[in-house]
PDB file of C-alpha atoms in Angstrom:
ATOM      1  CA  ASN A   8     -55.017 -36.544 -92.143  1.00 73.00           C
ATOM      2  CA  ALA A   9     -58.161 -36.365 -89.999  1.00 82.00           C
ATOM      3  CA  GLY A  10     -58.411 -40.211 -89.701  1.00 94.00           C
ATOM      4  CA  VAL A  11     -61.979 -41.157 -88.726  1.00 97.00           C
ATOM      5  CA  THR A  12     -64.293 -38.337 -87.842  1.00 97.00           C
ATOM      6  CA  GLN A  13     -67.881 -38.755 -86.408  1.00 97.00           C
ATOM      7  CA  THR A  14     -70.735 -36.198 -86.492  1.00 96.00           C
ATOM      8  CA  PRO A  15     -72.263 -35.284 -83.941  1.00 96.00           C
ATOM      9  CA  LYS A  16     -70.383 -35.956 -80.728  1.00 95.00           C
ATOM     10  CA  PHE A  17     -73.297 -35.667 -78.611  1.00 96.00           C
ATOM     11  CA  ARG A  18     -77.062 -35.948 -79.247  1.00 96.00           C
ATOM     12  CA  VAL A  19     -80.347 -36.152 -77.139  1.00 97.00           C
ATOM     13  CA  LEU A  20     -83.396 -37.435 -78.922  1.00 96.00           C
ATOM     14  CA  LYS A  21     -86.926 -38.165 -77.706  1.00 97.00           C
ATOM     15  CA  THR A  22     -88.478 -41.512 -78.291  1.00 97.00           C
ATOM     16  CA  GLY A  23     -89.769 -41.823 -81.911  1.00 97.00           C
ATOM     17  CA  GLN A  24     -87.454 -39.198 -83.329  1.00 97.00           C
ATOM     18  CA  SER A  25     -85.092 -40.055 -86.103  1.00 96.00           C
ATOM     19  CA  MET A  26     -81.473 -39.021 -86.779  1.00 95.00           C
ATOM     20  CA  THR A  27     -78.516 -39.861 -88.767  1.00 97.00           C
ATOM     21  CA  LEU A  28     -74.954 -40.238 -87.532  1.00 97.00           C
ATOM     22  CA  LEU A  29     -72.195 -39.429 -90.084  1.00 97.00           C
ATOM     23  CA  CYS A  30     -68.788 -41.216 -90.151  1.00 97.00           C
ATOM     24  CA  ALA A  31     -65.993 -40.085 -92.604  1.00 98.00           C
ATOM     25  CA  GLN A  32     -62.604 -41.378 -93.074  1.00 97.00           C
ATOM     26  CA  ASP A  33     -59.833 -40.036 -95.436  1.00 96.00           C
ATOM     27  CA  MET A  34     -57.515 -43.037 -95.413  1.00 95.00           C
ATOM     28  CA  ASN A  35     -59.069 -44.644 -98.573  1.00 94.00           C
ATOM     29  CA  HIS A  36     -60.073 -47.794 -96.444  1.00 95.00           C
ATOM     30  CA  GLU A  37     -62.405 -50.348 -97.931  1.00 94.00           C
ATOM     31  CA  TYR A  38     -64.178 -51.434 -94.857  1.00 95.00           C
ATOM     32  CA  MET A  39     -66.255 -49.383 -92.477  1.00 97.00           C
ATOM     33  CA  TYR A  40     -68.131 -50.485 -89.220  1.00 97.00           C
ATOM     34  CA  TRP A  41     -70.757 -49.180 -86.721  1.00 98.00           C
ATOM     35  CA  TYR A  42     -70.552 -50.307 -83.261  1.00 97.00           C
ATOM     36  CA  ARG A  43     -72.358 -49.531 -80.133  1.00 97.00           C
ATOM     37  CA  GLN A  44     -70.730 -49.737 -76.606  1.00 96.00           C
ATOM     38  CA  ASP A  45     -72.888 -50.262 -73.443  1.00 94.00           C
ATOM     39  CA  PRO A  46     -71.549 -50.684 -69.988  1.00 87.00           C
ATOM     40  CA  GLY A  47     -70.078 -54.309 -69.417  1.00 81.00           C
ATOM     41  CA  MET A  48     -70.856 -55.352 -73.033  1.00 81.00           C
ATOM     42  CA  GLY A  49     -67.648 -54.358 -74.932  1.00 86.00           C
ATOM     43  CA  LEU A  50     -68.326 -53.314 -78.536  1.00 92.00           C
ATOM     44  CA  ARG A  51     -71.149 -54.820 -80.517  1.00 94.00           C
ATOM     45  CA  LEU A  52     -71.172 -54.635 -84.268  1.00 94.00           C
ATOM     46  CA  ILE A  53     -74.328 -53.032 -85.731  1.00 96.00           C
ATOM     47  CA  HIS A  54     -73.584 -52.966 -89.573  1.00 97.00           C
ATOM     48  CA  TYR A  55     -70.726 -52.984 -91.496  1.00 96.00           C
ATOM     49  CA  SER A  56     -69.572 -52.297 -95.241  1.00 96.00           C
ATOM     50  CA  VAL A  57     -66.810 -53.994 -97.356  1.00 93.00           C
ATOM     51  CA  GLY A  58     -67.021 -51.475-100.108  1.00 93.00           C
ATOM     52  CA  GLU A  59     -68.779 -48.622-101.728  1.00 94.00           C
ATOM     53  CA  GLY A  60     -72.482 -49.404-102.215  1.00 93.00           C
ATOM     54  CA  THR A  61     -72.311 -52.481 -99.988  1.00 95.00           C
ATOM     55  CA  THR A  62     -73.749 -53.125 -96.360  1.00 96.00           C
ATOM     56  CA  ALA A  63     -74.116 -55.986 -94.258  1.00 95.00           C
ATOM     57  CA  LYS A  64     -75.703 -56.736 -90.757  1.00 95.00           C
ATOM     58  CA  GLY A  65     -73.778 -57.150 -87.614  1.00 93.00           C
ATOM     59  CA  GLU A  66     -74.612 -58.568 -84.292  1.00 91.00           C
ATOM     60  CA  VAL A  67     -77.277 -56.083 -83.264  1.00 95.00           C
ATOM     61  CA  PRO A  68     -78.800 -54.446 -86.552  1.00 96.00           C
ATOM     62  CA  ASP A  69     -82.539 -54.058 -85.376  1.00 96.00           C
ATOM     63  CA  GLY A  70     -83.739 -50.484 -85.359  1.00 96.00           C
ATOM     64  CA  TYR A  71     -80.763 -49.165 -87.394  1.00 97.00           C
ATOM     65  CA  ASN A  72     -80.059 -48.669 -91.128  1.00 97.00           C
ATOM     66  CA  VAL A  73     -76.953 -47.715 -93.015  1.00 97.00           C
ATOM     67  CA  SER A  74     -75.877 -46.598 -96.332  1.00 97.00           C
ATOM     68  CA  ARG A  75     -72.481 -46.182 -97.960  1.00 97.00           C
ATOM     69  CA  LEU A  76     -72.964 -44.058-101.113  1.00 94.00           C
ATOM     70  CA  LYS A  77     -69.400 -42.814-101.058  1.00 95.00           C
ATOM     71  CA  LYS A  78     -66.299 -44.792-100.203  1.00 96.00           C
ATOM     72  CA  GLN A  79     -65.270 -42.263 -97.437  1.00 97.00           C
ATOM     73  CA  ASN A  80     -68.709 -41.961 -95.824  1.00 97.00           C
ATOM     74  CA  PHE A  81     -70.949 -44.509 -93.721  1.00 98.00           C
ATOM     75  CA  LEU A  82     -74.162 -43.369 -92.321  1.00 98.00           C
ATOM     76  CA  LEU A  83     -76.008 -44.806 -89.550  1.00 98.00           C
ATOM     77  CA  GLY A  84     -79.753 -44.058 -89.299  1.00 97.00           C
ATOM     78  CA  LEU A  85     -82.129 -44.374 -86.426  1.00 96.00           C
ATOM     79  CA  GLU A  86     -85.756 -44.180 -87.986  1.00 91.00           C
ATOM     80  CA  SER A  87     -87.619 -44.222 -84.768  1.00 96.00           C
ATOM     81  CA  ALA A  88     -85.354 -43.846 -81.708  1.00 96.00           C
ATOM     82  CA  ALA A  89     -86.023 -45.987 -78.528  1.00 97.00           C
ATOM     83  CA  PRO A  90     -84.601 -45.551 -75.025  1.00 97.00           C
ATOM     84  CA  SER A  91     -82.771 -48.903 -75.646  1.00 96.00           C
ATOM     85  CA  GLN A  92     -80.683 -47.235 -78.214  1.00 97.00           C
ATOM     86  CA  THR A  93     -79.136 -44.976 -75.682  1.00 97.00           C
ATOM     87  CA  SER A  94     -75.478 -45.807 -76.178  1.00 97.00           C
ATOM     88  CA  VAL A  95     -72.052 -44.543 -77.230  1.00 97.00           C
ATOM     89  CA  TYR A  96     -71.651 -45.340 -80.982  1.00 98.00           C
ATOM     90  CA  PHE A  97     -68.330 -45.820 -82.675  1.00 97.00           C
ATOM     91  CA  CYS A  98     -67.436 -45.760 -86.251  1.00 98.00           C
ATOM     92  CA  ALA A  99     -64.261 -47.634 -87.442  1.00 97.00           C
ATOM     93  CA  SER A 100     -62.523 -48.234 -90.836  1.00 96.00           C
ATOM     94  CA  SER A 101     -60.107 -50.819 -91.786  1.00 94.00           C
ATOM     95  CA  TYR A 102     -57.954 -51.691 -94.764  1.00 90.00           C
ATOM     96  CA  SER A 103     -57.601 -55.195 -96.425  1.00 84.00           C
ATOM     97  CA  GLY A 104     -54.942 -57.538 -95.100  1.00 81.00           C
ATOM     98  CA  ARG A 105     -53.997 -60.987 -95.813  1.00 78.00           C
ATOM     99  CA  ARG A 106     -56.637 -62.810 -97.962  1.00 78.00           C
ATOM    100  CA  GLY A 107     -58.863 -59.719 -97.822  1.00 79.00           C
ATOM    101  CA  ARG A 108     -59.303 -60.050 -94.088  1.00 80.00           C
ATOM    102  CA  PRO A 109     -59.821 -56.768 -92.169  1.00 83.00           C
ATOM    103  CA  ASN A 110     -56.541 -55.520 -90.764  1.00 88.00           C
ATOM    104  CA  GLU A 111     -56.167 -52.840 -87.933  1.00 91.00           C
ATOM    105  CA  GLN A 112     -59.363 -50.834 -87.263  1.00 93.00           C
ATOM    106  CA  PHE A 113     -59.066 -47.137 -86.781  1.00 95.00           C
ATOM    107  CA  PHE A 114     -61.795 -45.589 -84.590  1.00 96.00           C
ATOM    108  CA  GLY A 115     -63.605 -42.394 -84.565  1.00 97.00           C
ATOM    109  CA  PRO A 116     -64.055 -40.552 -81.220  1.00 96.00           C
ATOM    110  CA  GLY A 117     -67.562 -41.913 -80.539  1.00 96.00           C
ATOM    111  CA  THR A 118     -70.904 -40.208 -80.351  1.00 97.00           C
ATOM    112  CA  ARG A 119     -72.993 -40.243 -77.071  1.00 96.00           C
ATOM    113  CA  LEU A 120     -76.643 -40.677 -77.876  1.00 97.00           C
ATOM    114  CA  THR A 121     -79.246 -40.362 -75.124  1.00 97.00           C
ATOM    115  CA  VAL A 122     -82.996 -41.240 -76.063  1.00 97.00           C
ATOM    116  CA  LEU A 123     -85.387 -40.008 -73.518  1.00 96.00           C
TER     117      LEU A 123
ATOM    118  CA  ALA B  22     -71.714 -67.336 -82.838  1.00 55.00           C
ATOM    119  CA  GLN B  23     -68.028 -66.832 -82.757  1.00 57.00           C
ATOM    120  CA  THR B  24     -67.026 -65.218 -79.405  1.00 87.00           C
ATOM    121  CA  VAL B  25     -64.286 -63.704 -77.478  1.00 93.00           C
ATOM    122  CA  THR B  26     -63.851 -64.502 -73.693  1.00 95.00           C
ATOM    123  CA  GLN B  27     -62.021 -62.208 -71.341  1.00 96.00           C
ATOM    124  CA  SER B  28     -62.272 -64.106 -68.119  1.00 95.00           C
ATOM    125  CA  GLN B  29     -60.923 -61.294 -65.917  1.00 96.00           C
ATOM    126  CA  PRO B  30     -63.385 -58.198 -65.604  1.00 95.00           C
ATOM    127  CA  GLU B  31     -61.034 -56.389 -63.466  1.00 97.00           C
ATOM    128  CA  MET B  32     -57.242 -56.585 -62.862  1.00 97.00           C
ATOM    129  CA  SER B  33     -54.811 -54.518 -60.672  1.00 97.00           C
ATOM    130  CA  VAL B  34     -51.195 -54.022 -60.877  1.00 98.00           C
ATOM    131  CA  GLN B  35     -48.476 -52.009 -59.100  1.00 98.00           C
ATOM    132  CA  GLU B  36     -46.292 -49.607 -61.079  1.00 97.00           C
ATOM    133  CA  ALA B  37     -43.258 -51.222 -62.570  1.00 97.00           C
ATOM    134  CA  GLU B  38     -44.735 -54.646 -62.001  1.00 98.00           C
ATOM    135  CA  THR B  39     -45.898 -57.150 -64.795  1.00 98.00           C
ATOM    136  CA  VAL B  40     -49.417 -58.054 -65.563  1.00 98.00           C
ATOM    137  CA  THR B  41     -51.104 -60.645 -67.927  1.00 98.00           C
ATOM    138  CA  LEU B  42     -54.517 -60.380 -69.388  1.00 98.00           C
ATOM    139  CA  SER B  43     -56.313 -63.372 -70.664  1.00 98.00           C
ATOM    140  CA  CYS B  44     -58.275 -64.007 -73.734  1.00 97.00           C
ATOM    141  CA  THR B  45     -59.662 -66.988 -75.598  1.00 97.00           C
ATOM    142  CA  TYR B  46     -61.491 -66.923 -78.786  1.00 95.00           C
ATOM    143  CA  ASP B  47     -63.431 -69.087 -81.365  1.00 92.00           C
ATOM    144  CA  THR B  48     -62.894 -68.810 -85.104  1.00 86.00           C
ATOM    145  CA  SER B  49     -63.323 -71.216 -87.908  1.00 84.00           C
ATOM    146  CA  GLU B  50     -60.602 -69.376 -90.011  1.00 84.00           C
ATOM    147  CA  SER B  51     -57.109 -70.270 -90.438  1.00 82.00           C
ATOM    148  CA  ASP B  52     -55.567 -67.115 -91.409  1.00 85.00           C
ATOM    149  CA  TYR B  53     -56.427 -64.108 -89.443  1.00 88.00           C
ATOM    150  CA  TYR B  54     -55.412 -61.139 -87.341  1.00 91.00           C
ATOM    151  CA  LEU B  55     -55.863 -60.832 -83.620  1.00 94.00           C
ATOM    152  CA  PHE B  56     -55.637 -57.491 -81.712  1.00 96.00           C
ATOM    153  CA  TRP B  57     -55.619 -56.010 -78.267  1.00 98.00           C
ATOM    154  CA  TYR B  58     -57.162 -52.529 -78.177  1.00 97.00           C
ATOM    155  CA  LYS B  59     -57.097 -50.120 -75.194  1.00 97.00           C
ATOM    156  CA  GLN B  60     -59.661 -47.730 -74.241  1.00 96.00           C
ATOM    157  CA  PRO B  61     -58.648 -45.061 -71.537  1.00 95.00           C
ATOM    158  CA  PRO B  62     -61.088 -42.884 -69.897  1.00 92.00           C
ATOM    159  CA  SER B  63     -60.932 -40.521 -72.866  1.00 92.00           C
ATOM    160  CA  ARG B  64     -62.978 -43.236 -74.711  1.00 93.00           C
ATOM    161  CA  GLN B  65     -60.722 -43.248 -77.659  1.00 94.00           C
ATOM    162  CA  MET B  66     -59.893 -46.791 -78.877  1.00 95.00           C
ATOM    163  CA  ILE B  67     -56.131 -47.315 -79.436  1.00 96.00           C
ATOM    164  CA  LEU B  68     -54.511 -50.310 -80.946  1.00 96.00           C
ATOM    165  CA  VAL B  69     -51.975 -51.920 -78.472  1.00 97.00           C
ATOM    166  CA  ILE B  70     -50.623 -54.900 -80.372  1.00 97.00           C
ATOM    167  CA  ARG B  71     -51.458 -57.087 -83.537  1.00 96.00           C
ATOM    168  CA  GLN B  72     -50.805 -60.829 -84.193  1.00 95.00           C
ATOM    169  CA  GLU B  73     -50.910 -62.388 -87.517  1.00 92.00           C
ATOM    170  CA  ALA B  74     -52.086 -66.014 -87.059  1.00 90.00           C
ATOM    171  CA  TYR B  75     -49.757 -67.457 -89.704  1.00 88.00           C
ATOM    172  CA  LYS B  76     -46.853 -66.233 -87.642  1.00 88.00           C
ATOM    173  CA  GLN B  77     -45.510 -68.513 -84.872  1.00 85.00           C
ATOM    174  CA  GLN B  78     -43.481 -65.719 -83.386  1.00 92.00           C
ATOM    175  CA  ASN B  79     -45.413 -63.934 -80.636  1.00 95.00           C
ATOM    176  CA  ALA B  80     -45.806 -60.228 -81.382  1.00 95.00           C
ATOM    177  CA  THR B  81     -44.095 -57.559 -79.208  1.00 95.00           C
ATOM    178  CA  GLU B  82     -44.395 -53.764 -79.132  1.00 94.00           C
ATOM    179  CA  ASN B  83     -42.102 -52.234 -76.466  1.00 96.00           C
ATOM    180  CA  ARG B  84     -43.623 -53.212 -73.045  1.00 97.00           C
ATOM    181  CA  PHE B  85     -46.484 -55.096 -74.510  1.00 98.00           C
ATOM    182  CA  SER B  86     -46.147 -58.716 -75.826  1.00 97.00           C
ATOM    183  CA  VAL B  87     -48.631 -61.467 -76.429  1.00 98.00           C
ATOM    184  CA  ASN B  88     -48.722 -65.293 -75.808  1.00 97.00           C
ATOM    185  CA  PHE B  89     -50.478 -66.676 -78.844  1.00 96.00           C
ATOM    186  CA  GLN B  90     -51.414 -70.363 -78.722  1.00 95.00           C
ATOM    187  CA  LYS B  91     -53.184 -70.924 -82.126  1.00 93.00           C
ATOM    188  CA  ALA B  92     -54.186 -74.494 -81.476  1.00 92.00           C
ATOM    189  CA  ALA B  93     -55.713 -73.616 -77.962  1.00 94.00           C
ATOM    190  CA  LYS B  94     -57.135 -70.423 -79.453  1.00 94.00           C
ATOM    191  CA  SER B  95     -55.479 -68.409 -76.568  1.00 96.00           C
ATOM    192  CA  PHE B  96     -53.998 -64.878 -76.984  1.00 97.00           C
ATOM    193  CA  SER B  97     -52.906 -63.242 -73.633  1.00 98.00           C
ATOM    194  CA  LEU B  98     -51.499 -59.910 -73.302  1.00 98.00           C
ATOM    195  CA  LYS B  99     -48.389 -59.176 -70.997  1.00 98.00           C
ATOM    196  CA  ILE B 100     -47.576 -55.695 -69.907  1.00 98.00           C
ATOM    197  CA  SER B 101     -44.123 -55.343 -68.425  1.00 98.00           C
ATOM    198  CA  ASP B 102     -43.016 -52.458 -66.307  1.00 98.00           C
ATOM    199  CA  SER B 103     -46.644 -51.072 -65.798  1.00 98.00           C
ATOM    200  CA  GLN B 104     -47.146 -47.461 -65.823  1.00 97.00           C
ATOM    201  CA  LEU B 105     -49.866 -45.342 -64.576  1.00 97.00           C
ATOM    202  CA  GLY B 106     -50.777 -44.397 -68.116  1.00 96.00           C
ATOM    203  CA  ASP B 107     -51.726 -48.090 -68.808  1.00 97.00           C
ATOM    204  CA  ALA B 108     -54.752 -47.785 -66.683  1.00 97.00           C
ATOM    205  CA  ALA B 109     -57.585 -48.368 -69.082  1.00 97.00           C
ATOM    206  CA  MET B 110     -60.131 -51.096 -70.375  1.00 97.00           C
ATOM    207  CA  TYR B 111     -58.480 -53.579 -72.594  1.00 98.00           C
ATOM    208  CA  PHE B 112     -60.327 -55.420 -75.340  1.00 97.00           C
ATOM    209  CA  CYS B 113     -59.405 -58.568 -76.995  1.00 97.00           C
ATOM    210  CA  VAL B 114     -60.470 -58.775 -80.602  1.00 95.00           C
ATOM    211  CA  SER B 115     -60.670 -61.829 -83.075  1.00 92.00           C
ATOM    212  CA  PRO B 116     -61.969 -62.294 -86.616  1.00 84.00           C
ATOM    213  CA  SER B 117     -65.455 -62.954 -87.906  1.00 84.00           C
ATOM    214  CA  GLY B 118     -65.360 -63.099 -91.512  1.00 83.00           C
ATOM    215  CA  TYR B 119     -64.961 -59.343 -92.553  1.00 86.00           C
ATOM    216  CA  ALA B 120     -65.852 -58.119 -89.153  1.00 86.00           C
ATOM    217  CA  LEU B 121     -64.192 -58.360 -85.855  1.00 88.00           C
ATOM    218  CA  ASN B 122     -65.580 -59.668 -82.467  1.00 91.00           C
ATOM    219  CA  PHE B 123     -64.733 -57.786 -79.287  1.00 93.00           C
ATOM    220  CA  GLY B 124     -64.481 -59.301 -75.719  1.00 94.00           C
ATOM    221  CA  LYS B 125     -66.264 -57.589 -72.948  1.00 93.00           C
ATOM    222  CA  GLY B 126     -62.975 -56.187 -71.714  1.00 95.00           C
ATOM    223  CA  THR B 127     -60.746 -56.197 -68.782  1.00 97.00           C
ATOM    224  CA  SER B 128     -60.392 -53.125 -66.622  1.00 97.00           C
ATOM    225  CA  LEU B 129     -56.878 -52.432 -65.665  1.00 98.00           C
ATOM    226  CA  LEU B 130     -55.968 -50.552 -62.392  1.00 97.00           C
ATOM    227  CA  VAL B 131     -52.521 -49.411 -62.127  1.00 97.00           C
ATOM    228  CA  THR B 132     -51.574 -48.487 -58.401  1.00 97.00           C
ATOM    229  CA  PRO B 133     -48.433 -46.467 -57.340  1.00 95.00           C
TER     230      PRO B 133
END
């Protein structure tokens, strides 16, 4: 099992460029998440999905879009990158626990994105 | 907004000693999971321990244990017999519907 993988691992963009980050999991998990991590801020939730074809906004969704066309994949898009989006991005997946609540999250290795 | 508070941005412990990291959280849910995650310099997020809120017994995993006080919404992590490999950022995580809230983290330094 590969677990949770993220593509790419590093990327440098210029302001205004677009890109898509790909997250894939092979654990048949229902729930998937995108976070960003900035110094001193912990992890902040951008968007998440509770199943194929569903998405929901997290704490910091502005400037990002997501899609989950297949259960195993969760894509994060930046339509017009800004320097404020320079961050480390983590994808995670989780299985359903008691009463459908998310159980342990499994994380990808992260993507370091720099926007110049 | 439901939040997680880790009041100790940095902690230091000597090898073989015991250290406790504090966490308080806010949730309106009654049945949920709480977690402590560790992030070493490699950046990989690693689950340290999980607590199921409906269980009164505190969770333990080898040298790691928690003190879970549901009414007080407190969830501290105790690391016994600290090792150099325990040096990392530790995050307390609490529920928010189908998502999870992360605290800002406690950086643990382990000295020989």
